[in-house]
Every structure is written in structure tokens, then in C-alpha cells.
Amino acid sequence: MANPGVITAAEAAKRPAGGQMLASIFSKYGIFLIFAVMVVVASLLSPAFLSTINLINVVRQMSVVGLIALGVTGVIVSGGIDLSSGSVVGLSAVVAASLAQSADSSAPFYPGVHLPFIVPFLAACAMGALVGWINGGLVAKTRIPPFIATLGTYTAVRGAAMLYTNGRPISDLTDQYNFVGQGALGSVPVPILILVVMAVVTHILYARTKFGKYVYAIGGNEQAARVSGINTGRFKMLIYIYAGFLAGLAGLVVSARIGSGQPGLGVGYELDAIAAAVIGGTSLSAGGIGTVAGTIVGALIIGVLNNILDLMNVSAYWQQIIKGGIIVGAVILDQLKHRGGK
Amino acid sequence: MKLAKVLVPAIALMAFALSGVPVQAAQKVKIGVSMALFDDVWLTLVRDAMTKWGKAHPDAELTIVDANNDTAKQTGQVENFLAQGMDAIVVLPVDTAATGPITKSVTKAGKPLVYVNRLPGNLPQSVVYCGSNSIEAGIMNMEELGKCMGGKGNLAILVGELSNEAAIKRTEGIKKVCKEKYPNIKIVREQTGNWKREQGKTLMENWLASGQEIDGVASDNDEMALGALQAIKAAGKLGKICVGGTDGSHDALVSMEKGELNNTVFQDPVGQGEKAVNAAYLLAKKESNPDVTDGNKIWIPYQPITKENFKSYMK
């Protein structure tokens, strides 16, 4: 009842065959079709695009933003926003890296401290969850708008990352740590595996659990959700914590990818993650709408776009203009299809 | 007795206040420093050098603020400095093309102004610039890289943030050397990695995947060069592609020791930071500064770091 996403899906299923069904297919899968068209166009533009190595590159490069976007999707669905995730990447990256330096490091952060990989791993996730907990607390308890609350943590958390390292990078990390960002199991890079696993977990969490149902209900109509007995504050806290945890994990992955924890990591990622969610159909204007599959496709669209512009050697100035145009264009197209379907 | 107990410390305090504090306050030279960004590895070294200079000069009081890479914010910070009665102002500009308002408001207030590290597009004679000549870095980088490439082959250039003077000039230096000294080196790729290791890696991955033959990578800084090296390593092409950077950062030197990075260029953050605040200090005290050449410039020279001499730059 308080879940518009479900209503739309249910209505779509009940619709009769014919033109209307086509329209409803478009409305449901519009963004997937746009993605498919992009892939076809990209492969026509550059013969290198469809090579295995390049396709792996695309997914590996988008995996960090994809991880963040999974959590951001839930936050936006609940009617909130999370601007802090890029800063969380920086903080979790430096904290984790400081606990993961190899024994032969020439610039040890904690001299003589050599910990098993599980410690930095947990530290990264915990840092993220901690910031998420603060975000959730601010939103649920003080009732200040999520935009302002997370804008505050966006600034403060970046400051904390700077403070922790005094602005310096933390390098010479252990092989185990770097494996998370640079290694592969079989022929599948680890960052992609992490993204796939977390996407599946997040999908189940959002679509199959009571927690997910409540998050959608709160986003759809918070008042109604509260009246029907949902502890809205508690579930808001939880969704921000989950988003923070994913951003922390993303910080671990990206620092392992470049073999260095840097406080400046992840600048602007929060906007890429929000863009991925929105391109993928998560609604910024109305809560309660958004899916994990859509967000992954949204992140893939951004990834393909970045990749094909590099492959074609488009000038850096034009890249920015084209990216902006295509992101807005994809969302407009998607919305037109939504309107056509209703 | 009771009265004495209260009075003696009170008088002592007053005497202390009258003797020590005001005199000291009158003598202290207050210098306001606005840094474009705290969140940058190399710029942090500049900042550290300034702080260290401040500790060595007890008659100077340094206030260092972070402009967060925001031009408007930086302009506001400088206005605040003027309102706080700073005796001199040091600015590491966010955008070298947008320093006009800062220069104007400081010169109007009649206070000395020193720009550091990034050369403003418009620099009046009364304003001092302290930094390195960026084009030199590009030239030194490419000259050394060209040797590694055997004077021929395909070159990719990793450019810094496009609005920065350093990115424009270093790239210009790289191209100049290619044109004049190595006519057989062809520039096949040129793209911005925004000074970031992560973006340098991503670009290199994409270039390698595009099938483009690349024999050398000239990077405007070390971070992007190190990112490119990781992509090269992952593609199994280590040793086949020469990579040159700029900055002489710790990680770059470690990479050179491993035989990965071919060369870099030392840009002296300590020299820039120290000499900049020192210039502001001397200007405020109206003393002459022997470092100044060309009327209003303090040049801190770059130094090429090669396979032969890199050990001397490692601490």
C-alpha cells in the first residue's frame, strides 16, 4: 500500500497484451534498452570495445562507484540522500591502509605493526558503518534534512581523513591487501566479484526482506509507514549504516586497486554514485522507487561512457561535456518512457 | 596578609601583561596563508615547510587556511585576512586564471602579496611569485624519457588538472622536447588524469585495451605515472613501456628503486614553502630579499631525477 514500486509492477503485470504491454515493457526496461543501444554504438565506434580485456576493464573500473551506488540507492529509496560516501571512501581507505602496510615499508605509519588482512578489512567496513551511523542518527533523531546532515559529514569526514594522515599517502601495502583491488580469482578480477556478491546480497536485502519492505514503505509514505507501526527512525538508521558500510568497502577496494591509501581518494564519487542510481531509475523526487538491477545498469552506463571516450581518444574538454549531456539525456529518455507507459 | 596574597600575584600578572605581551604583539609579523588545497600530497609538503619556517621565526605568526579548491572561498579568505589586519598575505591559488580579485583587494589595502607554486596569469610588478618554472619540468621529464625510448616510438601524455598552469606548462615542455629533440617520437594520446593515481591507472588500462601501440608515457606528476605503471604491470608490459613523472615523491623514488619508473623531476616543496613565507615576512618588514630575480620572481629550480642520481633523493 505504501509502496509505489510494487503497485507499478503489479499494475504492469495486470495490463492486457498489445501496445500497452509494449509500452509497459519500455517503462520497465527502458534503461536496459538504452544501455544495450550504448553497447552496440560503442562497439561500432571502436573495434577494441568488445574485447574481453576491455569489457573486464569497464566493469572493474565501475565496480567502486557501483558498490557505493548500491547503498545510495537504498538511502534515496528511503527518501534520503547520502553526500558523504566519497569522503567515506577517503577515510576508510587511509584507516585500512595504515593497518595494512607490509613489513618492508620504507615509510611505516605504525612502525612494527603487522596485522592479518582481516583487521584492515574490518576497519574499512567499520569506519564506513560508523559514518553511516552518524548520518542516520542526524537524519532520524535531529530531523534535519538528509542533504544538510550528509553535507556536514561529507566535509567533516574528508577532514578526518586528512587529519589522520596529515595529507600524506600511505603506501607499501601487503600483497593480500592489494589482491582485493588488483588480483583475480580465475579470470575474474576481485573487485568485480565483490560487486557481484554485494549486488546480490543488496538485492535480496531490498527486495526479499522485511527490512527492504520497510525502507520502501518509509520512502513511499513515511507518515503511513509510521502509523502502520514501523519504527521509521530505526530503519532509517539501518539504511544509512548499510550505505556507509558499502562506501567503506569501496574505499578498501579502490585503495587496494592503486596500492595506496590516500585521503583524497573518492572525491566526487558520491555524485557518480547518485548519478548511477538516478540513471538506473531511482527517483530523487519521490521516495520508494528504485532497484538494484537498475542501479547496476546505471553504473555500467557511466562506465561504458568513460571507457569509450578514452578508447576513441576524445579530448578531455569534450569528454566532460559529452558525459554531462548523455547522463541527462538518458534520464530524460527514461522518464519519457515512464510517462508513455502510464 | 590576605590582601598581599591577592595583590602580589595580581601585580605580578599586570607587570607581566604590561611588559611582555604588548611588546611581543606589536613586533609580531602576522602572515595569512591561503592554500588551494590541503588534500594533496605534494602541497602538504609545501605547507609543512611553511609551518616549520613559522616555528623557526618566533616573531612571525602564521595562519594557514584551506580554500578547498574553491576560488570563491579563497577570495573570501583573503578578504578576511585583510579584515584581521594581516601584515602580509601568501596565496597558493586555486585557479591561476582567476587571481584578479585577490590581487586587486590586497594591493588596494597596501599589503604585500606573495603567490606560491602556481603562477597567476596576471602578475603585477608589486606582487611576488615564488615557484618553479613549470615548463622546465616538462622539458627535463621528456629529455630523460626520450633517452629511455631510444628517441623513437609512440608517446602518451598524462596531463594534470586542465585549469592548472603546471599542467599546461609541463605538457607544453614535453611537447617542445618531442618536437625539437626527438622528431621520431609521435604523440598518440593526451588526456587528463587530474593529478590522480586512480585516474592515471584507468586511462592507461583503457589505452592499452584500445590496441594503440605505446612505447612511452610522460606524466605531469608522479601519482598519475604510478597509476599508469600499475596498469602496465597488470598487462605484463613492464619494461617495454618507459614511464616518466614529475615531483620526486617518496612513492616515485621507491618505484625507481624497483626499476619501474624511469625518471622523475624534483620539484622542491620545502624551498617553495619556506621562500614564499620568508618573502612575505621580509616584505612586511620592508627589508630587501636577495632571492628575488626578474623584478618580482623567486625561482626554485627543478632537478632531474634519473636512474643515476635517484638514491641521493631518498632519505
XYZ file of C-alpha atoms in Angstrom:
657
model
C 0.000 0.000 0.000
C 2.716 2.405 0.913
C 4.947 1.038 -1.766
C 4.540 2.662 -5.196
C 7.231 0.460 -6.749
C 5.208 -2.637 -6.046
C 1.996 -1.038 -7.284
C 3.591 -0.126 -10.595
C 4.906 -3.604 -11.052
C 1.599 -5.185 -10.118
C -0.317 -2.918 -12.468
C 2.079 -3.650 -15.254
C 1.553 -7.352 -14.815
C -2.221 -6.982 -14.973
C -2.158 -4.913 -18.175
C -3.640 -6.522 -21.302
C -1.490 -7.581 -24.233
C -0.695 -5.464 -27.298
C 0.504 -1.891 -27.499
C 0.041 -1.299 -23.836
C 2.173 -4.255 -22.973
C 4.914 -2.944 -25.245
C 4.663 0.388 -23.506
C 4.909 -1.266 -20.124
C 7.953 -3.224 -21.243
C 9.530 0.065 -22.238
C 8.599 1.654 -18.967
C 10.077 -1.214 -17.028
C 13.146 -1.918 -19.104
C 13.774 1.480 -20.734
C 17.149 1.989 -19.155
C 18.249 -1.546 -20.052
C 17.391 -0.819 -23.693
C 19.321 2.440 -23.576
C 22.292 0.530 -22.167
C 22.033 -2.074 -24.917
C 21.952 0.652 -27.565
C 25.019 2.261 -25.987
C 26.938 -1.005 -26.067
C 26.070 -1.518 -29.751
C 27.057 2.049 -30.629
C 30.287 1.731 -28.624
C 31.242 -1.497 -30.389
C 30.626 0.152 -33.764
C 32.702 3.185 -32.784
C 35.697 1.227 -31.566
C 36.567 -2.331 -32.543
C 38.526 -2.662 -29.282
C 35.421 -2.097 -27.163
C 34.114 -5.682 -27.221
C 37.485 -7.288 -26.481
C 37.432 -9.342 -23.295
C 40.154 -7.305 -21.663
C 38.316 -4.073 -22.345
C 34.968 -5.357 -21.081
C 36.688 -6.514 -17.898
C 38.252 -3.066 -17.612
C 34.847 -1.391 -17.887
C 33.326 -3.448 -15.111
C 36.391 -3.281 -12.876
C 36.593 0.484 -13.258
C 32.918 0.949 -12.416
C 32.920 -1.502 -9.526
C 33.887 1.070 -6.873
C 31.197 3.564 -7.818
C 28.829 0.603 -8.268
C 29.398 -0.540 -4.679
C 28.658 2.929 -3.341
C 25.625 3.272 -5.588
C 24.093 0.079 -4.145
C 23.885 1.703 -0.733
C 22.953 5.127 -2.047
C 20.026 3.529 -3.865
C 18.583 2.314 -0.576
C 19.096 5.695 1.038
C 17.364 7.511 -1.830
C 14.555 4.947 -1.823
C 14.003 5.717 1.864
C 13.504 9.352 0.907
C 17.014 10.480 1.898
C 20.312 11.264 0.202
C 23.927 10.483 1.058
C 26.535 13.036 0.041
C 29.181 11.672 2.407
C 30.071 8.478 0.543
C 33.020 9.909 -1.427
C 34.563 11.204 1.783
C 33.919 7.863 3.493
C 35.952 6.235 0.705
C 38.867 8.514 1.606
C 38.628 7.890 5.339
C 38.184 4.134 5.178
C 40.990 3.930 2.606
C 43.542 5.657 4.829
C 42.491 3.871 8.008
C 42.579 0.474 6.320
C 45.861 1.199 4.531
C 47.510 2.339 7.743
C 46.772 -1.110 9.197
C 47.920 -2.986 6.113
C 51.473 -1.856 5.452
C 53.974 -4.530 4.589
C 56.882 -5.324 6.861
C 59.425 -3.831 4.447
C 57.611 -0.495 4.126
C 60.021 2.419 3.856
C 57.518 4.825 5.420
C 55.590 2.883 8.065
C 52.585 4.629 9.603
C 52.564 2.397 12.668
C 56.150 1.100 12.788
C 56.387 -2.537 13.769
C 52.666 -3.210 13.434
C 51.846 -6.049 11.055
C 48.299 -7.290 11.133
C 46.451 -10.024 9.290
C 44.301 -8.811 6.385
C 41.069 -9.245 8.326
C 41.938 -6.258 10.537
C 42.155 -3.557 7.821
C 39.202 -5.182 6.081
C 37.016 -4.891 9.160
C 38.391 -1.432 9.892
C 37.360 -0.152 6.459
C 33.833 -1.553 6.799
C 33.547 -0.327 10.390
C 34.688 3.204 9.529
C 32.034 3.338 6.813
C 29.343 1.957 9.095
C 30.329 4.427 11.805
C 29.876 7.414 9.497
C 26.613 5.861 8.305
C 25.510 5.568 11.901
C 26.226 9.289 12.419
C 24.357 10.148 9.212
C 21.404 8.011 10.224
C 21.408 9.447 13.724
C 21.407 13.010 12.414
C 18.604 12.268 9.984
C 16.420 10.170 12.272
C 16.977 11.891 15.613
C 17.528 15.576 14.825
C 15.223 15.564 11.801
C 17.481 17.905 9.851
C 17.206 17.359 6.082
C 19.414 14.450 4.909
C 21.020 16.742 2.335
C 22.327 19.009 5.092
C 23.220 16.214 7.510
C 25.306 14.337 4.958
C 26.776 17.560 3.551
C 28.117 18.082 7.050
C 29.644 14.614 7.269
C 30.889 14.981 3.658
C 33.064 17.865 4.836
C 33.959 16.615 8.296
C 34.862 13.075 7.226
C 37.197 14.331 4.488
C 38.784 16.491 7.164
C 39.167 13.467 9.420
C 40.907 11.546 6.636
C 43.301 14.467 6.128
C 43.921 14.762 9.828
C 44.636 11.063 10.202
C 47.409 11.021 7.591
C 48.353 14.698 7.679
C 47.574 14.727 3.973
C 50.104 12.100 3.002
C 49.507 8.847 1.128
C 50.042 5.542 2.901
C 51.781 3.151 0.528
C 53.723 -0.132 0.575
C 50.667 -2.244 1.366
C 50.678 -6.010 1.808
C 50.100 -8.291 -1.164
C 46.961 -9.668 0.458
C 45.550 -6.170 0.700
C 46.425 -5.255 -2.887
C 44.878 -8.523 -4.042
C 41.432 -7.106 -3.228
C 41.905 -4.398 -5.839
C 44.338 -5.910 -8.300
C 44.019 -9.656 -8.027
C 41.768 -12.123 -9.818
C 40.140 -15.422 -8.952
C 40.465 -17.465 -12.114
C 39.996 -14.812 -14.736
C 37.527 -12.696 -12.768
C 39.030 -9.644 -11.059
C 38.331 -9.484 -7.333
C 36.628 -6.035 -7.428
C 34.085 -7.421 -9.884
C 33.467 -10.445 -7.665
C 32.912 -8.191 -4.672
C 30.488 -6.045 -6.643
C 28.535 -9.060 -7.887
C 28.303 -10.597 -4.421
C 27.260 -7.323 -2.823
C 24.746 -6.619 -5.601
C 23.090 -9.991 -4.998
C 23.129 -9.513 -1.218
C 21.742 -5.996 -1.575
C 19.050 -7.131 -3.989
C 17.892 -9.791 -1.538
C 18.052 -7.275 1.303
C 15.980 -4.665 -0.518
C 13.530 -6.906 -2.344
C 13.122 -10.004 -0.159
C 13.389 -8.955 3.463
C 11.188 -7.118 5.903
C 13.956 -4.522 6.208
C 13.714 -3.799 2.482
C 9.954 -3.608 2.515
C 10.036 -1.120 5.359
C 12.635 1.043 3.610
C 10.420 1.243 0.523
C 7.391 1.910 2.703
C 9.134 4.754 4.538
C 10.219 6.314 1.257
C 6.796 5.939 -0.288
C 4.890 7.500 2.582
C 6.673 7.970 5.870
C 3.546 9.046 7.728
C 1.637 5.970 6.624
C 4.599 3.762 7.476
C 4.789 5.186 10.986
C 1.046 4.863 11.552
C 1.159 1.245 10.440
C 3.634 0.544 13.220
C 7.030 0.727 11.525
C 9.811 2.179 13.664
C 10.832 4.592 10.911
C 13.760 6.105 12.804
C 15.338 2.722 13.387
C 15.103 1.616 9.775
C 16.414 4.944 8.517
C 19.429 4.481 10.786
C 19.948 0.993 9.404
C 19.827 2.036 5.750
C 22.393 4.789 6.319
C 24.610 2.361 8.194
C 24.358 -0.108 5.333
C 25.198 2.612 2.783
C 28.151 3.707 4.909
C 29.375 0.129 5.181
C 29.328 -0.242 1.383
C 31.179 3.057 0.912
C 33.769 1.848 3.426
C 34.171 -1.387 1.479
C 34.536 0.695 -1.695
C 37.332 2.630 -0.007
C 39.136 -0.626 0.702
C 38.759 -1.752 -2.918
C 39.929 1.488 -4.510
C 42.947 1.878 -2.234
C 43.892 -1.728 -2.954
C 43.454 -1.014 -6.654
C 46.097 1.707 -6.601
C 48.144 0.130 -3.803
C 47.969 3.254 -1.687
C 45.601 4.796 0.865
C 45.189 8.477 0.063
C 42.974 10.948 1.899
C 41.962 12.482 -1.445
C 40.524 9.219 -2.730
C 36.891 9.168 -3.786
C 36.446 12.878 -4.406
C 33.269 13.237 -6.467
C 32.332 9.550 -6.155
C 29.181 10.428 -4.228
C 27.889 12.295 -7.267
C 28.789 9.461 -9.645
C 27.001 7.036 -7.324
C 23.902 9.218 -7.126
C 24.010 9.622 -10.926
C 24.234 5.838 -11.339
C 21.211 5.308 -9.084
C 19.177 8.001 -10.799
C 20.083 6.875 -14.335
C 19.046 3.424 -13.195
C 15.561 4.655 -12.343
C 15.816 5.540 -8.650
C 13.635 8.572 -8.135
C 15.100 11.604 -6.401
C 11.761 13.399 -6.369
C 9.613 10.588 -4.978
C 10.890 8.038 -2.469
C 10.121 4.354 -2.639
C 11.250 3.865 -6.245
C 14.478 2.181 -7.282
C 16.040 -1.219 -7.869
C 19.469 -2.789 -7.516
C 19.409 -4.014 -11.120
C 18.614 -0.530 -12.389
C 21.435 0.991 -10.364
C 23.962 -1.537 -11.650
C 22.932 -0.724 -15.202
C 23.177 2.980 -14.373
C 26.722 2.480 -13.114
C 27.533 0.417 -16.222
C 26.259 3.228 -18.449
C 28.632 5.668 -16.768
C 31.458 3.111 -17.011
C 30.883 2.421 -20.724
C 30.730 6.129 -21.396
C 34.049 6.830 -19.656
C 35.642 3.882 -21.403
C 34.510 4.581 -24.960
C 35.540 8.233 -24.717
C 39.049 7.116 -23.729
C 39.185 4.438 -26.421
C 38.233 6.970 -29.072
C 40.766 9.458 -27.716
C 38.178 12.207 -27.329
C 39.740 15.412 -25.983
C 39.443 15.910 -22.245
C 37.426 19.089 -22.635
C 34.842 17.404 -24.830
C 34.674 14.339 -22.575
C 33.164 16.329 -19.739
C 30.569 17.984 -21.965
C 29.575 14.721 -23.619
C 29.335 12.889 -20.278
C 27.070 15.529 -18.798
C 24.869 15.572 -21.874
C 24.471 11.810 -22.067
C 23.700 11.412 -18.378
C 20.907 13.970 -18.545
C 19.745 12.632 -21.912
C 19.477 9.054 -20.611
C 17.332 10.133 -17.690
C 15.060 12.272 -19.879
C 14.559 9.374 -22.272
C 13.821 7.051 -19.409
C 11.268 9.427 -17.930
C 9.555 9.919 -21.300
C 9.127 6.161 -21.497
C 7.730 6.110 -17.990
C 5.184 8.715 -18.980
C 4.347 6.788 -22.175
C 3.763 3.649 -20.136
C 1.294 5.222 -17.746
C 48.363 39.389 54.638
C 45.223 38.403 52.798
C 45.402 41.477 50.706
C 49.017 40.835 49.903
C 48.174 37.306 48.865
C 45.791 38.635 46.267
C 47.697 41.729 45.338
C 51.134 40.284 44.775
C 50.103 37.835 42.072
C 47.764 40.424 40.596
C 50.531 42.977 40.317
C 52.889 40.377 39.006
C 50.322 39.434 36.408
C 49.797 43.052 35.425
C 53.501 43.660 35.208
C 53.815 40.603 33.027
C 50.947 41.736 30.866
C 52.408 45.225 30.509
C 55.966 44.158 29.872
C 55.843 41.018 27.807
C 52.634 40.622 25.863
C 52.009 44.015 24.251
C 55.572 44.436 23.127
C 55.553 40.992 21.613
C 52.225 41.610 19.900
C 53.479 44.826 18.389
C 56.527 43.120 16.964
C 54.909 40.020 15.572
C 54.549 39.919 11.819
C 51.177 38.375 11.020
C 51.131 36.396 7.800
C 47.967 34.879 6.343
C 48.389 31.884 4.029
C 45.586 30.543 1.845
C 46.360 27.124 0.368
C 44.386 25.950 -2.659
C 44.017 22.514 -1.151
C 45.173 20.707 1.989
C 44.142 17.426 0.467
C 47.122 16.961 -1.830
C 50.269 15.007 -1.131
C 52.785 17.417 -2.564
C 51.032 20.576 -1.402
C 51.130 19.152 2.108
C 54.912 19.184 1.929
C 54.778 22.877 0.983
C 52.504 23.517 3.942
C 54.751 21.560 6.300
C 57.731 23.652 5.183
C 55.780 26.837 5.928
C 54.811 25.611 9.377
C 58.410 24.684 10.068
C 59.564 28.125 8.943
C 56.982 29.623 11.321
C 58.377 27.652 14.259
C 61.864 28.905 13.460
C 60.664 32.525 13.408
C 59.005 33.288 16.755
C 58.465 36.912 15.766
C 56.159 35.821 12.955
C 52.666 34.421 13.323
C 51.406 32.186 10.531
C 47.732 31.475 9.879
C 47.236 28.802 7.233
C 43.758 28.118 5.819
C 42.377 25.643 3.294
C 40.481 27.012 0.266
C 39.138 23.546 -0.570
C 39.902 24.046 -4.267
C 37.232 26.744 -4.401
C 38.184 30.085 -5.962
C 35.321 31.992 -4.365
C 36.228 30.620 -0.969
C 39.847 31.618 -1.426
C 38.905 35.174 -2.367
C 36.791 35.376 0.789
C 39.645 34.052 2.927
C 41.975 36.749 1.618
C 39.349 39.416 2.362
C 39.100 38.033 5.872
C 42.882 38.198 6.247
C 42.777 41.875 5.336
C 39.987 42.484 7.824
C 42.012 40.677 10.519
C 44.905 43.075 9.889
C 47.441 40.612 8.496
C 50.777 42.228 7.639
C 51.367 40.098 4.563
C 49.465 37.514 2.578
C 50.629 34.351 0.831
C 48.340 32.623 -1.651
C 48.678 29.271 -3.374
C 45.983 29.979 -5.945
C 43.172 27.560 -6.759
C 42.876 28.849 -10.306
C 45.724 30.778 -11.893
C 43.317 32.476 -14.275
C 41.110 33.836 -11.500
C 43.534 35.628 -9.190
C 42.454 39.112 -10.320
C 40.111 39.911 -7.407
C 42.659 38.679 -4.836
C 45.500 40.721 -6.315
C 43.269 43.773 -6.508
C 41.946 43.686 -2.946
C 45.374 43.056 -1.381
C 47.234 45.707 -3.378
C 44.403 48.162 -2.718
C 44.872 47.580 1.012
C 48.583 48.268 0.518
C 49.682 44.896 1.919
C 52.433 42.717 0.439
C 51.229 39.695 -1.531
C 53.187 36.580 -2.481
C 51.843 33.892 -4.804
C 53.394 30.481 -4.444
C 53.739 27.378 -6.645
C 51.152 28.320 -9.286
C 51.956 31.340 -11.431
C 48.945 33.632 -11.890
C 48.123 34.619 -15.451
C 48.296 38.258 -14.463
C 51.071 39.259 -12.064
C 51.620 42.992 -11.419
C 55.155 44.150 -10.634
C 54.310 44.827 -6.996
C 53.316 41.208 -6.380
C 55.916 38.496 -5.835
C 55.760 34.990 -7.240
C 57.663 32.101 -5.682
C 57.745 28.825 -7.580
C 59.414 26.703 -10.183
C 59.263 27.311 -13.880
C 56.805 24.587 -14.855
C 57.855 24.264 -18.454
C 61.300 23.234 -17.202
C 59.798 20.172 -15.517
C 58.176 19.005 -18.741
C 61.425 19.531 -20.603
C 63.531 17.614 -18.047
C 60.984 14.799 -17.874
C 60.796 14.322 -21.642
C 64.523 14.652 -22.250
C 65.196 11.760 -19.893
C 62.197 9.739 -21.092
C 63.244 10.208 -24.717
C 66.588 8.567 -23.942
C 64.775 5.551 -22.490
C 62.593 5.338 -25.605
C 65.660 5.413 -27.823
C 64.462 8.608 -29.423
C 61.567 6.967 -31.246
C 58.127 5.421 -30.846
C 54.656 6.354 -29.646
C 54.151 8.598 -26.645
C 51.120 9.053 -24.397
C 50.846 12.119 -22.175
C 49.044 12.136 -18.826
C 48.004 15.738 -18.241
C 47.241 17.244 -14.824
C 44.103 19.191 -13.962
C 43.312 21.215 -17.045
C 42.882 24.596 -15.386
C 46.303 24.455 -13.680
C 49.245 26.379 -15.009
C 51.559 23.491 -14.063
C 49.574 21.053 -16.188
C 49.538 23.360 -19.195
C 53.208 24.311 -18.968
C 54.615 20.865 -18.183
C 52.680 19.411 -21.101
C 53.999 22.225 -23.251
C 57.556 21.369 -22.180
C 57.031 17.693 -23.031
C 55.754 18.586 -26.489
C 58.553 21.076 -27.038
C 61.224 18.424 -26.440
C 59.417 15.937 -28.699
C 59.331 18.484 -31.473
C 62.835 19.848 -31.162
C 64.910 16.968 -29.877
C 63.026 13.762 -30.699
C 61.259 14.220 -34.055
C 60.751 10.459 -34.289
C 58.606 10.314 -31.156
C 54.946 10.605 -32.049
C 52.347 11.785 -29.537
C 49.424 9.391 -29.914
C 47.440 10.015 -26.734
C 46.911 13.016 -24.489
C 44.356 13.015 -21.711
C 43.827 14.444 -18.244
C 44.148 12.263 -15.163
C 43.508 15.210 -12.805
C 46.779 14.516 -10.921
C 45.228 11.286 -9.507
C 46.843 7.853 -9.385
C 43.490 6.131 -9.797
C 42.678 8.082 -12.966
C 46.155 7.546 -14.415
C 45.652 3.817 -13.977
C 42.200 3.843 -15.542
C 43.398 5.839 -18.552
C 46.351 3.540 -19.138
C 44.132 0.448 -18.882
C 41.824 1.885 -21.496
C 44.650 2.942 -23.787
C 46.269 -0.483 -23.626
C 42.919 -2.113 -24.319
C 42.332 0.153 -27.311
C 45.114 -1.653 -29.148
C 47.183 1.505 -29.515
C 50.897 0.765 -29.563
C 52.504 2.839 -26.767
C 56.249 2.983 -26.066
C 56.437 5.774 -23.527
C 54.254 7.632 -21.025
C 55.112 11.169 -19.962
C 53.151 12.222 -16.914
C 52.726 15.717 -15.484
C 53.083 14.280 -11.967
C 54.252 11.139 -10.206
C 50.878 9.967 -8.946
C 49.429 9.542 -12.457
C 52.689 7.949 -13.629
C 52.496 5.395 -10.797
C 48.899 4.612 -11.749
C 49.923 4.076 -15.373
C 52.741 1.788 -14.214
C 50.281 -0.404 -12.332
C 48.169 -0.788 -15.469
C 51.331 -1.593 -17.457
C 52.370 -4.144 -14.865
C 48.945 -5.780 -14.896
C 49.128 -6.039 -18.691
C 52.526 -7.742 -18.423
C 54.274 -4.937 -20.288
C 56.592 -3.781 -17.540
C 59.962 -2.854 -19.024
C 58.521 -2.467 -22.514
C 56.997 0.952 -21.849
C 59.088 3.782 -20.392
C 57.313 5.976 -17.838
C 58.440 9.388 -16.643
C 56.871 11.517 -13.911
C 57.343 14.800 -12.096
C 57.561 15.752 -8.373
C 60.084 13.291 -6.995
C 57.625 11.962 -4.417
C 58.500 9.218 -1.959
C 56.440 6.589 -3.780
C 58.034 7.579 -7.086
C 61.519 7.074 -5.687
C 60.549 3.685 -4.293
C 59.237 2.775 -7.736
C 62.513 3.883 -9.330
C 64.413 1.728 -6.873
C 62.364 -1.253 -8.061
C 63.346 -0.351 -11.613
C 59.802 0.522 -12.662
C 59.582 4.297 -13.024
C 62.243 5.512 -15.457
C 62.653 9.083 -14.275
C 61.040 11.991 -12.488
C 61.732 15.624 -11.760
C 62.288 17.027 -8.302
C 60.157 19.999 -7.503
C 61.304 21.398 -4.196
C 58.297 21.842 -1.897
C 60.451 22.881 1.043
C 62.193 25.572 -0.979
C 58.903 26.912 -2.288
C 57.117 26.916 1.057
C 59.972 28.435 3.019
C 60.985 31.074 0.490
C 57.382 32.156 -0.065
C 56.613 32.896 3.593
C 60.082 34.299 4.054
C 59.478 36.708 1.155
C 56.169 37.787 2.688
C 57.901 38.276 6.040
C 60.677 40.412 4.551
C 58.203 42.463 2.534
C 56.144 43.138 5.646
C 59.284 44.279 7.466
C 60.247 46.305 4.376
C 63.579 44.516 4.138
C 65.253 43.566 0.881
C 65.181 39.961 -0.311
C 68.209 38.589 -2.166
C 66.138 35.666 -3.559
C 64.104 37.905 -5.854
C 65.142 37.949 -9.525
C 63.434 39.198 -12.679
C 61.941 42.043 -10.639
C 59.381 40.029 -8.701
C 60.127 36.311 -9.078
C 61.738 33.786 -6.785
C 62.691 30.780 -8.866
C 63.154 27.480 -7.109
C 64.965 25.289 -9.628
C 63.755 21.856 -10.713
C 66.199 18.981 -10.727
C 66.016 15.909 -12.987
C 65.936 12.635 -11.079
C 67.397 9.809 -13.111
C 68.440 6.207 -12.645
C 71.912 7.508 -11.863
C 71.084 10.011 -9.136
C 67.764 8.930 -7.553
C 69.423 7.415 -4.482
C 70.602 10.851 -3.352
C 66.948 11.994 -3.132
C 65.918 9.121 -0.845
C 66.074 9.923 2.804
